[in-house]
PDB file of C-alpha atoms in Angstrom:
ATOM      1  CA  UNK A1048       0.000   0.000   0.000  1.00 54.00           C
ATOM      2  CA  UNK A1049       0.807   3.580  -1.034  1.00 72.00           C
ATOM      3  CA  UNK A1050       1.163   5.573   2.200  1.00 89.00           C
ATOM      4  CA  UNK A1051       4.201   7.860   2.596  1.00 91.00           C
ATOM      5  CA  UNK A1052       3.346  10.084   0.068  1.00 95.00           C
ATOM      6  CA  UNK A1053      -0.101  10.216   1.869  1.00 96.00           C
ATOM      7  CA  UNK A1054       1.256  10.393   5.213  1.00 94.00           C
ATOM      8  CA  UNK A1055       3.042  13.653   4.349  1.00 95.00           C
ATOM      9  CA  UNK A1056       0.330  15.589   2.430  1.00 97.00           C
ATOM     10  CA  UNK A1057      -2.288  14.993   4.977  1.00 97.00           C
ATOM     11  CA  UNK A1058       0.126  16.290   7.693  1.00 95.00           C
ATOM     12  CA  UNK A1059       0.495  19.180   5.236  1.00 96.00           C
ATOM     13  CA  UNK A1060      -3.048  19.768   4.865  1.00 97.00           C
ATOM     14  CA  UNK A1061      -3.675  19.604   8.550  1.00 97.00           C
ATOM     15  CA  UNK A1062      -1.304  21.926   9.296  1.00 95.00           C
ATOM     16  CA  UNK A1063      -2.628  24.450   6.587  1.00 96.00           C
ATOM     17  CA  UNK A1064      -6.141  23.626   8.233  1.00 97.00           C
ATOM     18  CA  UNK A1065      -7.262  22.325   5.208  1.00 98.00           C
ATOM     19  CA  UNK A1066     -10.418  20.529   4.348  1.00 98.00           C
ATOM     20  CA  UNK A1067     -10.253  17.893   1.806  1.00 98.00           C
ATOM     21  CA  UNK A1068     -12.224  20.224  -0.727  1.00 98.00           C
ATOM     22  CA  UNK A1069     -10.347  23.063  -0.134  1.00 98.00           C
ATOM     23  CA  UNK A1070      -7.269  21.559  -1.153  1.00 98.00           C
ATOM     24  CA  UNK A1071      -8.999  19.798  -4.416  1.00 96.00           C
ATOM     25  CA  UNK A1072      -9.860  23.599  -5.430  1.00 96.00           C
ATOM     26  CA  UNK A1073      -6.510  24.789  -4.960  1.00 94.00           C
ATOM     27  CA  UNK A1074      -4.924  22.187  -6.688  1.00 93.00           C
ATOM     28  CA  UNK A1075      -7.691  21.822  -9.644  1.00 94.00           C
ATOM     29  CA  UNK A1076      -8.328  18.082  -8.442  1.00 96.00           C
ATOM     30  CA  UNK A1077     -11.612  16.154  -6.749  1.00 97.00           C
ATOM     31  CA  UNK A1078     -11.782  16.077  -2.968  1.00 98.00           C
ATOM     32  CA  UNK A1079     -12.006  11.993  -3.761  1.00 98.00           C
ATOM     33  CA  UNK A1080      -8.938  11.953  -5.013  1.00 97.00           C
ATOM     34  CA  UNK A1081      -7.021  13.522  -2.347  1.00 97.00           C
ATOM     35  CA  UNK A1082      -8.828  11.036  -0.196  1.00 97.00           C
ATOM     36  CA  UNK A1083      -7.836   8.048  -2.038  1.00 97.00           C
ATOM     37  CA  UNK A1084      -4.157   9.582  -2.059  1.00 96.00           C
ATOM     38  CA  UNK A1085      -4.115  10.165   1.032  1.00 96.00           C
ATOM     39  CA  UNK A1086      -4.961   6.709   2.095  1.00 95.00           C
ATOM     40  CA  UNK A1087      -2.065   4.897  -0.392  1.00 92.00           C
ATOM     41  CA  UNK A1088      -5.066   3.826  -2.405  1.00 93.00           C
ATOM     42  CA  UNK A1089      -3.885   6.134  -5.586  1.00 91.00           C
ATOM     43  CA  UNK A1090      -0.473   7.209  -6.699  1.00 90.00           C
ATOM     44  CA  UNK A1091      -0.547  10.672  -8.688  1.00 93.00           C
ATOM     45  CA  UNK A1092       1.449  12.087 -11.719  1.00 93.00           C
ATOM     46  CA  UNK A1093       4.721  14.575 -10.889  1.00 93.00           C
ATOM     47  CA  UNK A1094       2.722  17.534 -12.816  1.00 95.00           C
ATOM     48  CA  UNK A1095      -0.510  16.610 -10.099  1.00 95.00           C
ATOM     49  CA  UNK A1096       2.335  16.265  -7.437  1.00 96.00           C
ATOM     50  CA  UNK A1097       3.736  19.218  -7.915  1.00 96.00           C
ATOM     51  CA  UNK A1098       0.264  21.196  -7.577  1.00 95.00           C
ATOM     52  CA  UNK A1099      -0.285  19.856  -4.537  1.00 97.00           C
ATOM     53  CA  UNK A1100       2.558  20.191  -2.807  1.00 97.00           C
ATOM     54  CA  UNK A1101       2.973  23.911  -4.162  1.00 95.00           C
ATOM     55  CA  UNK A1102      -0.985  24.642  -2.503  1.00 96.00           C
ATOM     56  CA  UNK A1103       0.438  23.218   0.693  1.00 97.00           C
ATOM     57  CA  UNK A1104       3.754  25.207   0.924  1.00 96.00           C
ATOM     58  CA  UNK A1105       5.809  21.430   1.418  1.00 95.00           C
ATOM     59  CA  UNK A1106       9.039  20.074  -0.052  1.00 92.00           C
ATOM     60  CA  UNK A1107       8.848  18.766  -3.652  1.00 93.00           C
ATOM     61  CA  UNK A1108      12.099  16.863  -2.971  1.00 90.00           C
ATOM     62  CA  UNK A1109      11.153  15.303   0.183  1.00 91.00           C
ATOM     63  CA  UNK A1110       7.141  14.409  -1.886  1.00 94.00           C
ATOM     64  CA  UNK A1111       8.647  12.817  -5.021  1.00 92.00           C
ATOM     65  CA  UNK A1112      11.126  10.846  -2.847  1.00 92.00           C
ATOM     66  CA  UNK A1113       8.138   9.560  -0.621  1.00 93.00           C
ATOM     67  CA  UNK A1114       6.488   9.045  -4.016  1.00 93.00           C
ATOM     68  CA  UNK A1115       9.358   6.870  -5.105  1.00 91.00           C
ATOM     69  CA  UNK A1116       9.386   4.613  -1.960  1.00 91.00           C
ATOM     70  CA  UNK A1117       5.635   3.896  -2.005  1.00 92.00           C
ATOM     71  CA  UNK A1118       6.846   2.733  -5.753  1.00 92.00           C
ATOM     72  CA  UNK A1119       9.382   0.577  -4.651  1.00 92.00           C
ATOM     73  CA  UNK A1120      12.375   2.635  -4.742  1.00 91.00           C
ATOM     74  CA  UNK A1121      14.853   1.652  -1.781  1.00 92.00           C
ATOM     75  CA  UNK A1122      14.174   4.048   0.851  1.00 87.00           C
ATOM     76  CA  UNK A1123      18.461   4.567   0.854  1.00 87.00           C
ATOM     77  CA  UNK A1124      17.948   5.372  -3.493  1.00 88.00           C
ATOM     78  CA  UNK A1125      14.830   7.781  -2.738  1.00 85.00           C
ATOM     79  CA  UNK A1126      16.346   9.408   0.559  1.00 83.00           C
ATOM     80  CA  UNK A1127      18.911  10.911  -1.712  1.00 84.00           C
ATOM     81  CA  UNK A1128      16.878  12.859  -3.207  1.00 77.00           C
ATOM     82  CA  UNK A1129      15.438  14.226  -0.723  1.00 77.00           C
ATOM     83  CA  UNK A1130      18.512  15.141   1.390  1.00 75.00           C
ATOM     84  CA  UNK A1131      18.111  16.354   5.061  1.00 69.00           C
ATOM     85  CA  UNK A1132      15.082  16.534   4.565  1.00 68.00           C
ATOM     86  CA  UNK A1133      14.132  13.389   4.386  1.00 72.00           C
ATOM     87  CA  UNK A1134      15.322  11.749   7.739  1.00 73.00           C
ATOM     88  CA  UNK A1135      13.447  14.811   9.504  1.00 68.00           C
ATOM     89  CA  UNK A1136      10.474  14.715   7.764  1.00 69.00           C
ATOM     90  CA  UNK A1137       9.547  11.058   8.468  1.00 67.00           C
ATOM     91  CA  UNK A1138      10.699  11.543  12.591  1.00 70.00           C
ATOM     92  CA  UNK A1139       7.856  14.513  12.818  1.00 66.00           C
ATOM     93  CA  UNK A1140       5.326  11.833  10.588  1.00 64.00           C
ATOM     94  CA  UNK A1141       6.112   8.546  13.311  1.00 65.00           C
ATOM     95  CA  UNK A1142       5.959  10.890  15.855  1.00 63.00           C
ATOM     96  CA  UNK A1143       1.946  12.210  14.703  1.00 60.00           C
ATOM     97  CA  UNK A1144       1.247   8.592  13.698  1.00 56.00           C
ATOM     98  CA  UNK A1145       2.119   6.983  17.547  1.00 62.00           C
ATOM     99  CA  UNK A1146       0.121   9.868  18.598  1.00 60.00           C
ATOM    100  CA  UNK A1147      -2.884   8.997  16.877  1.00 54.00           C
TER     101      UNK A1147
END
């Protein structure tokens, strides 16, 4: 299942206080689908990727290498890309999830 990328744009969209719709208008997409990304039950295009990450003021870097893992890239390969980043980001995300 498909949840990293998902992980990190809900966080994202929380943050921004967010509904599911108001993102899909920002980002010219259905509220449905950023449910079903959010959940790992969709992957999404770089051009869709990049919209969505832009409306939520993240990390491109850090999104596309969370895309790449939830595609089967080694984490080690994908964490590259993403830099510092990366190793930061995903502390804060376990952190929310044992929280939850």
């Amino acid at each position: 299942m498909k949840k990293r990328l998902g992980e990190y744009l809900r966080g994202l969209r929380q943050r921004k206080n967010l509904s599911t719709r108001q993102l899909a208008a920002q980002a010219g997409c259905s509220a449905s689908f950023i449910t079903r990304l959010e959940s790992g039950e969709r992957g999404t295009s770089l051009h869709r990727l990049w919209e969505l990450v832009n409306a939520l003021d993240g990390d491109f870097l850090y999104a596309l290498a969370a895309l790449c893992v939830d595609e089967g890239v080694p984490e080690e390969v994908a964490a590259s890309v993403a830099g510092k980043e990366w190793e930061a980001t995903n502390k804060a995300l376990e952190t929310r999830i044992e929280e939850t």
